[in-house]
Amino acid sequence: MLDDFMTRAALAGVGVALAAAPLGSFVVWRRMAYFGDATAHAAILGVALSLALQMSIFAGSVAVALAMGLLVTVLTGRGYAMDTLLGVLAHSALAFGLVAVSFLSGIRIDLMAYLFGDILAVSRGDLAVIWGGAALVVGLIGWRWSALLTSTISSELAYASGIDPKREQLVLTLSLAITVAVAIKVVGVLLIAAMLIIPAAAARPLSRTPEQMALTAAAIGSASAVIGLQSAYALDTPAGPSIVCVAALVFLGTSILQSARS
């Protein structure tokens, strides 16, 4: 079954959707969209360093994305507005990553594949990394679910409950770094934030509880991956962007439904 490239692509898309769904819900609740974008853009620098040092692209991407997340956390509240800080770091990391790639002599690299994904070229090894990373993210978020929800609602409530909000922020940062690393092959660094945010935002009007929102986001993300792949195959369009387009249409539909109810 895994010899069929479309089957591998669909499994990869679903794996990324399952990892992004619960994490994307927290990104939406905490209004961390720019944070996710900055972490994703940093991943291209991780790719360049991985190729230069002849190490795993997954490991390099996780390391740099995690470093970006920690840097943002440390610098927040030190004289810069959050959106300004994230804008500077996100675009700087992407620029330095692209420049670093240009210095890699003797190594051929398809930048478009890393920027926009190449889900149709996913191998069995890639699937193992994607699903392993997804299982790690889901397990980590599930383990800290209650504490993450409490610290999301209120830092003061978290402290009163014996929960350290900074520790929970670190859990989210680590989960985000892993998700970015496994999603590079599927949708690329420029569209990772879309897969984090859009399914969760589309699920919000359909959900009454946080758990229901995370599950609905997973379903929307998985369906978007499969339908987007089928549409890309039928219409001869780029697979990664097609997946995001389907998710965006679902978001439009749930937004219209919410407007009709109110």
GROMACS .gro file of C-alpha atoms in nm:
model
  262
    1MET     CA    1   0.000   0.000   0.000
    2LEU     CA    2   0.282   0.240   0.088
    3ASP     CA    3   0.427   0.195  -0.260
    4ASP     CA    4   0.156   0.430  -0.388
    5PHE     CA    5   0.291   0.788  -0.365
    6MET     CA    6  -0.059   0.930  -0.318
    7THR     CA    7  -0.118   0.702  -0.020
    8ARG     CA    8   0.209   0.811   0.138
    9ALA     CA    9   0.120   1.176   0.070
   10ALA     CA   10  -0.225   1.136   0.230
   11LEU     CA   11  -0.078   0.966   0.537
   12ALA     CA   12   0.179   1.245   0.568
   13GLY     CA   13  -0.090   1.513   0.544
   14VAL     CA   14  -0.306   1.343   0.807
   15GLY     CA   15  -0.005   1.302   1.036
   16VAL     CA   16   0.076   1.672   1.019
   17ALA     CA   17  -0.292   1.761   1.071
   18LEU     CA   18  -0.309   1.549   1.387
   19ALA     CA   19   0.000   1.718   1.528
   20ALA     CA   20  -0.112   2.068   1.432
   21ALA     CA   21  -0.473   2.041   1.558
   22PRO     CA   22  -0.431   2.055   1.938
   23LEU     CA   23  -0.131   2.285   1.911
   24GLY     CA   24  -0.316   2.511   1.666
   25SER     CA   25  -0.601   2.542   1.913
   26PHE     CA   26  -0.364   2.686   2.175
   27VAL     CA   27  -0.208   2.912   1.910
   28VAL     CA   28  -0.557   3.053   1.839
   29TRP     CA   29  -0.657   3.083   2.204
   30ARG     CA   30  -0.331   3.253   2.302
   31ARG     CA   31  -0.319   3.468   1.986
   32MET     CA   32   0.023   3.327   1.898
   33ALA     CA   33  -0.016   3.331   1.520
   34TYR     CA   34   0.292   3.546   1.465
   35PHE     CA   35   0.485   3.331   1.711
   36GLY     CA   36   0.411   3.024   1.500
   37ASP     CA   37   0.509   3.211   1.185
   38ALA     CA   38   0.844   3.318   1.332
   39THR     CA   39   0.923   2.965   1.445
   40ALA     CA   40   0.836   2.826   1.102
   41HIS     CA   41   1.050   3.081   0.918
   42ALA     CA   42   1.346   2.993   1.141
   43ALA     CA   43   1.325   2.634   1.019
   44ILE     CA   44   1.481   2.722   0.682
   45LEU     CA   45   1.795   2.828   0.871
   46GLY     CA   46   1.783   2.489   1.043
   47VAL     CA   47   1.767   2.320   0.703
   48ALA     CA   48   2.076   2.509   0.585
   49LEU     CA   49   2.272   2.425   0.900
   50SER     CA   50   2.167   2.059   0.878
   51LEU     CA   51   2.294   2.031   0.521
   52ALA     CA   52   2.617   2.214   0.604
   53LEU     CA   53   2.686   1.990   0.905
   54GLN     CA   54   2.559   1.675   0.730
   55MET     CA   55   2.308   1.602   1.003
   56SER     CA   56   1.937   1.517   1.011
   57ILE     CA   57   1.720   1.794   0.868
   58PHE     CA   58   1.456   1.708   1.128
   59ALA     CA   59   1.704   1.751   1.415
   60GLY     CA   60   1.843   2.076   1.274
   61SER     CA   61   1.498   2.222   1.214
   62VAL     CA   62   1.380   2.132   1.564
   63ALA     CA   63   1.693   2.284   1.720
   64VAL     CA   64   1.670   2.616   1.535
   65ALA     CA   65   1.291   2.644   1.568
   66LEU     CA   66   1.319   2.576   1.941
   67ALA     CA   67   1.600   2.833   1.972
   68MET     CA   68   1.379   3.089   1.796
   69GLY     CA   69   1.089   3.019   2.029
   70LEU     CA   70   1.308   3.049   2.337
   71LEU     CA   71   1.465   3.371   2.206
   72VAL     CA   72   1.122   3.526   2.154
   73THR     CA   73   1.015   3.419   2.503
   74VAL     CA   74   1.326   3.570   2.661
   75LEU     CA   75   1.309   3.900   2.471
   76THR     CA   76   0.935   3.955   2.519
   77GLY     CA   77   0.860   4.254   2.739
   78ARG     CA   78   1.209   4.404   2.715
   79GLY     CA   79   1.124   4.726   2.537
   80TYR     CA   80   0.978   4.586   2.213
   81ALA     CA   81   0.619   4.523   2.118
   82MET     CA   82   0.552   4.154   2.054
   83ASP     CA   83   0.443   4.199   1.691
   84THR     CA   84   0.752   4.411   1.615
   85LEU     CA   85   0.986   4.159   1.776
   86LEU     CA   86   0.827   3.865   1.595
   87GLY     CA   87   0.832   4.049   1.263
   88VAL     CA   88   1.203   4.127   1.295
   89LEU     CA   89   1.301   3.775   1.405
   90ALA     CA   90   1.080   3.590   1.156
   91HIS     CA   91   1.198   3.771   0.846
   92SER     CA   92   1.558   3.788   0.965
   93ALA     CA   93   1.568   3.413   1.025
   94LEU     CA   94   1.420   3.344   0.682
   95ALA     CA   95   1.666   3.581   0.514
   96PHE     CA   96   1.969   3.439   0.695
   97GLY     CA   97   1.849   3.088   0.610
   98LEU     CA   98   1.821   3.166   0.240
   99VAL     CA   99   2.164   3.335   0.239
  100ALA     CA  100   2.315   3.039   0.425
  101VAL     CA  101   2.174   2.800   0.165
  102SER     CA  102   2.347   2.998  -0.112
  103PHE     CA  103   2.686   2.926   0.051
  104LEU     CA  104   2.638   2.548   0.037
  105SER     CA  105   2.873   2.460  -0.248
  106GLY     CA  106   2.843   2.116  -0.397
  107ILE     CA  107   2.498   2.059  -0.246
  108ARG     CA  108   2.192   2.080  -0.466
  109ILE     CA  109   1.882   2.194  -0.280
  110ASP     CA  110   1.530   2.258  -0.405
  111LEU     CA  111   1.432   2.570  -0.213
  112MET     CA  112   1.076   2.560  -0.345
  113ALA     CA  113   1.029   2.219  -0.182
  114TYR     CA  114   1.130   2.357   0.157
  115LEU     CA  115   0.937   2.683   0.118
  116PHE     CA  116   0.609   2.533  -0.011
  117GLY     CA  117   0.647   2.163   0.062
  118ASP     CA  118   0.683   1.855  -0.156
  119ILE     CA  119   0.430   1.617  -0.009
  120LEU     CA  120   0.422   1.398  -0.321
  121ALA     CA  121   0.788   1.308  -0.264
  122VAL     CA  122   0.733   1.178   0.090
  123SER     CA  123   0.916   0.850   0.152
  124ARG     CA  124   0.856   0.573   0.404
  125GLY     CA  125   1.134   0.719   0.618
  126ASP     CA  126   0.965   1.061   0.605
  127LEU     CA  127   0.639   0.900   0.714
  128ALA     CA  128   0.809   0.745   1.015
  129VAL     CA  129   0.949   1.086   1.116
  130ILE     CA  130   0.615   1.263   1.059
  131TRP     CA  131   0.405   1.015   1.254
  132GLY     CA  132   0.668   0.979   1.525
  133GLY     CA  133   0.678   1.356   1.567
  134ALA     CA  134   0.298   1.378   1.560
  135ALA     CA  135   0.270   1.111   1.830
  136LEU     CA  136   0.524   1.300   2.042
  137VAL     CA  137   0.336   1.630   2.006
  138VAL     CA  138  -0.005   1.476   2.077
  139GLY     CA  139   0.136   1.291   2.378
  140LEU     CA  140   0.306   1.603   2.514
  141ILE     CA  141  -0.003   1.822   2.470
  142GLY     CA  142  -0.229   1.550   2.614
  143TRP     CA  143  -0.002   1.511   2.918
  144ARG     CA  144  -0.005   1.885   2.992
  145TRP     CA  145  -0.359   1.956   2.865
  146SER     CA  146  -0.514   2.066   3.194
  147ALA     CA  147  -0.214   2.279   3.295
  148LEU     CA  148  -0.194   2.435   2.949
  149LEU     CA  149  -0.563   2.526   2.957
  150THR     CA  150  -0.533   2.678   3.304
  151SER     CA  151  -0.231   2.892   3.210
  152THR     CA  152  -0.406   2.996   2.887
  153ILE     CA  153  -0.711   3.119   3.079
  154SER     CA  154  -0.510   3.321   3.333
  155SER     CA  155  -0.152   3.335   3.458
  156GLU     CA  156  -0.278   3.430   3.804
  157LEU     CA  157  -0.511   3.129   3.811
  158ALA     CA  158  -0.222   2.908   3.704
  159TYR     CA  159   0.003   3.035   3.984
  160ALA     CA  160  -0.281   2.988   4.234
  161SER     CA  161  -0.318   2.628   4.112
  162GLY     CA  162   0.053   2.560   4.154
  163ILE     CA  163   0.124   2.573   3.779
  164ASP     CA  164   0.417   2.762   3.629
  165PRO     CA  165   0.294   2.942   3.312
  166LYS     CA  166   0.652   2.975   3.184
  167ARG     CA  167   0.696   2.599   3.197
  168GLU     CA  168   0.374   2.550   3.001
  169GLN     CA  169   0.494   2.808   2.748
  170LEU     CA  170   0.809   2.599   2.709
  171VAL     CA  171   0.596   2.291   2.642
  172LEU     CA  172   0.412   2.478   2.367
  173THR     CA  173   0.740   2.607   2.222
  174LEU     CA  174   0.887   2.256   2.210
  175SER     CA  175   0.569   2.116   2.054
  176LEU     CA  176   0.567   2.393   1.797
  177ALA     CA  177   0.930   2.327   1.703
  178ILE     CA  178   0.858   1.955   1.651
  179THR     CA  179   0.546   2.029   1.446
  180VAL     CA  180   0.735   2.274   1.224
  181ALA     CA  181   1.009   2.016   1.165
  182VAL     CA  182   0.770   1.738   1.062
  183ALA     CA  183   0.555   1.971   0.847
  184ILE     CA  184   0.838   2.108   0.633
  185LYS     CA  185   0.820   1.816   0.390
  186VAL     CA  186   0.441   1.844   0.361
  187VAL     CA  187   0.352   2.214   0.330
  188GLY     CA  188   0.686   2.397   0.358
  189VAL     CA  189   0.793   2.669   0.599
  190LEU     CA  190   0.573   2.938   0.443
  191LEU     CA  191   0.250   2.741   0.487
  192ILE     CA  192   0.307   2.569   0.821
  193ALA     CA  193   0.144   2.853   1.015
  194ALA     CA  194  -0.163   2.820   0.793
  195MET     CA  195  -0.204   2.451   0.885
  196LEU     CA  196  -0.169   2.542   1.252
  197ILE     CA  197  -0.419   2.828   1.251
  198ILE     CA  198  -0.683   2.769   0.982
  199PRO     CA  199  -0.823   2.427   1.092
  200ALA     CA  200  -0.837   2.545   1.455
  201ALA     CA  201  -1.006   2.873   1.355
  202ALA     CA  202  -1.253   2.681   1.136
  203ALA     CA  203  -1.333   2.445   1.424
  204ARG     CA  204  -1.402   2.721   1.675
  205PRO     CA  205  -1.761   2.804   1.567
  206LEU     CA  206  -1.847   2.431   1.568
  207SER     CA  207  -1.717   2.360   1.918
  208ARG     CA  208  -1.845   2.411   2.270
  209THR     CA  209  -1.549   2.277   2.467
  210PRO     CA  210  -1.170   2.300   2.422
  211GLU     CA  211  -1.146   1.924   2.371
  212GLN     CA  212  -1.416   1.933   2.105
  213MET     CA  213  -1.235   2.215   1.925
  214ALA     CA  214  -0.907   2.020   1.915
  215LEU     CA  215  -1.079   1.707   1.781
  216THR     CA  216  -1.278   1.905   1.524
  217ALA     CA  217  -0.961   2.085   1.412
  218ALA     CA  218  -0.792   1.746   1.365
  219ALA     CA  219  -1.084   1.627   1.152
  220ILE     CA  220  -1.085   1.945   0.941
  221GLY     CA  221  -0.708   1.934   0.895
  222SER     CA  222  -0.711   1.567   0.795
  223ALA     CA  223  -1.001   1.615   0.552
  224SER     CA  224  -0.829   1.921   0.404
  225ALA     CA  225  -0.512   1.717   0.346
  226VAL     CA  226  -0.695   1.435   0.166
  227ILE     CA  227  -0.930   1.657  -0.037
  228GLY     CA  228  -0.649   1.901  -0.116
  229LEU     CA  229  -0.435   1.617  -0.251
  230GLN     CA  230  -0.720   1.485  -0.464
  231SER     CA  231  -0.787   1.834  -0.599
  232ALA     CA  232  -0.418   1.890  -0.675
  233TYR     CA  233  -0.405   1.559  -0.864
  234ALA     CA  234  -0.721   1.635  -1.062
  235LEU     CA  235  -0.643   2.002  -1.137
  236ASP     CA  236  -0.263   1.972  -1.164
  237THR     CA  237  -0.203   2.233  -0.892
  238PRO     CA  238   0.066   2.248  -0.617
  239ALA     CA  239  -0.024   1.999  -0.345
  240GLY     CA  240   0.075   2.197  -0.033
  241PRO     CA  241  -0.104   2.519  -0.130
  242SER     CA  242  -0.407   2.316  -0.244
  243ILE     CA  243  -0.437   2.164   0.104
  244VAL     CA  244  -0.430   2.510   0.262
  245CYS     CA  245  -0.689   2.637   0.011
  246VAL     CA  246  -0.930   2.360   0.111
  247ALA     CA  247  -0.881   2.443   0.480
  248ALA     CA  248  -0.944   2.811   0.401
  249LEU     CA  249  -1.271   2.725   0.225
  250VAL     CA  250  -1.382   2.525   0.529
  251PHE     CA  251  -1.298   2.825   0.747
  252LEU     CA  252  -1.508   3.046   0.517
  253GLY     CA  253  -1.797   2.801   0.547
  254THR     CA  254  -1.789   2.785   0.927
  255SER     CA  255  -1.757   3.164   0.947
  256ILE     CA  256  -2.067   3.206   0.732
  257LEU     CA  257  -2.248   2.950   0.948
  258GLN     CA  258  -2.153   3.141   1.263
  259SER     CA  259  -2.274   3.469   1.111
  260ALA     CA  260  -2.605   3.310   1.014
  261ARG     CA  261  -2.657   3.186   1.371
  262SER     CA  262  -2.592   3.526   1.531
   0.00000   0.00000   0.00000
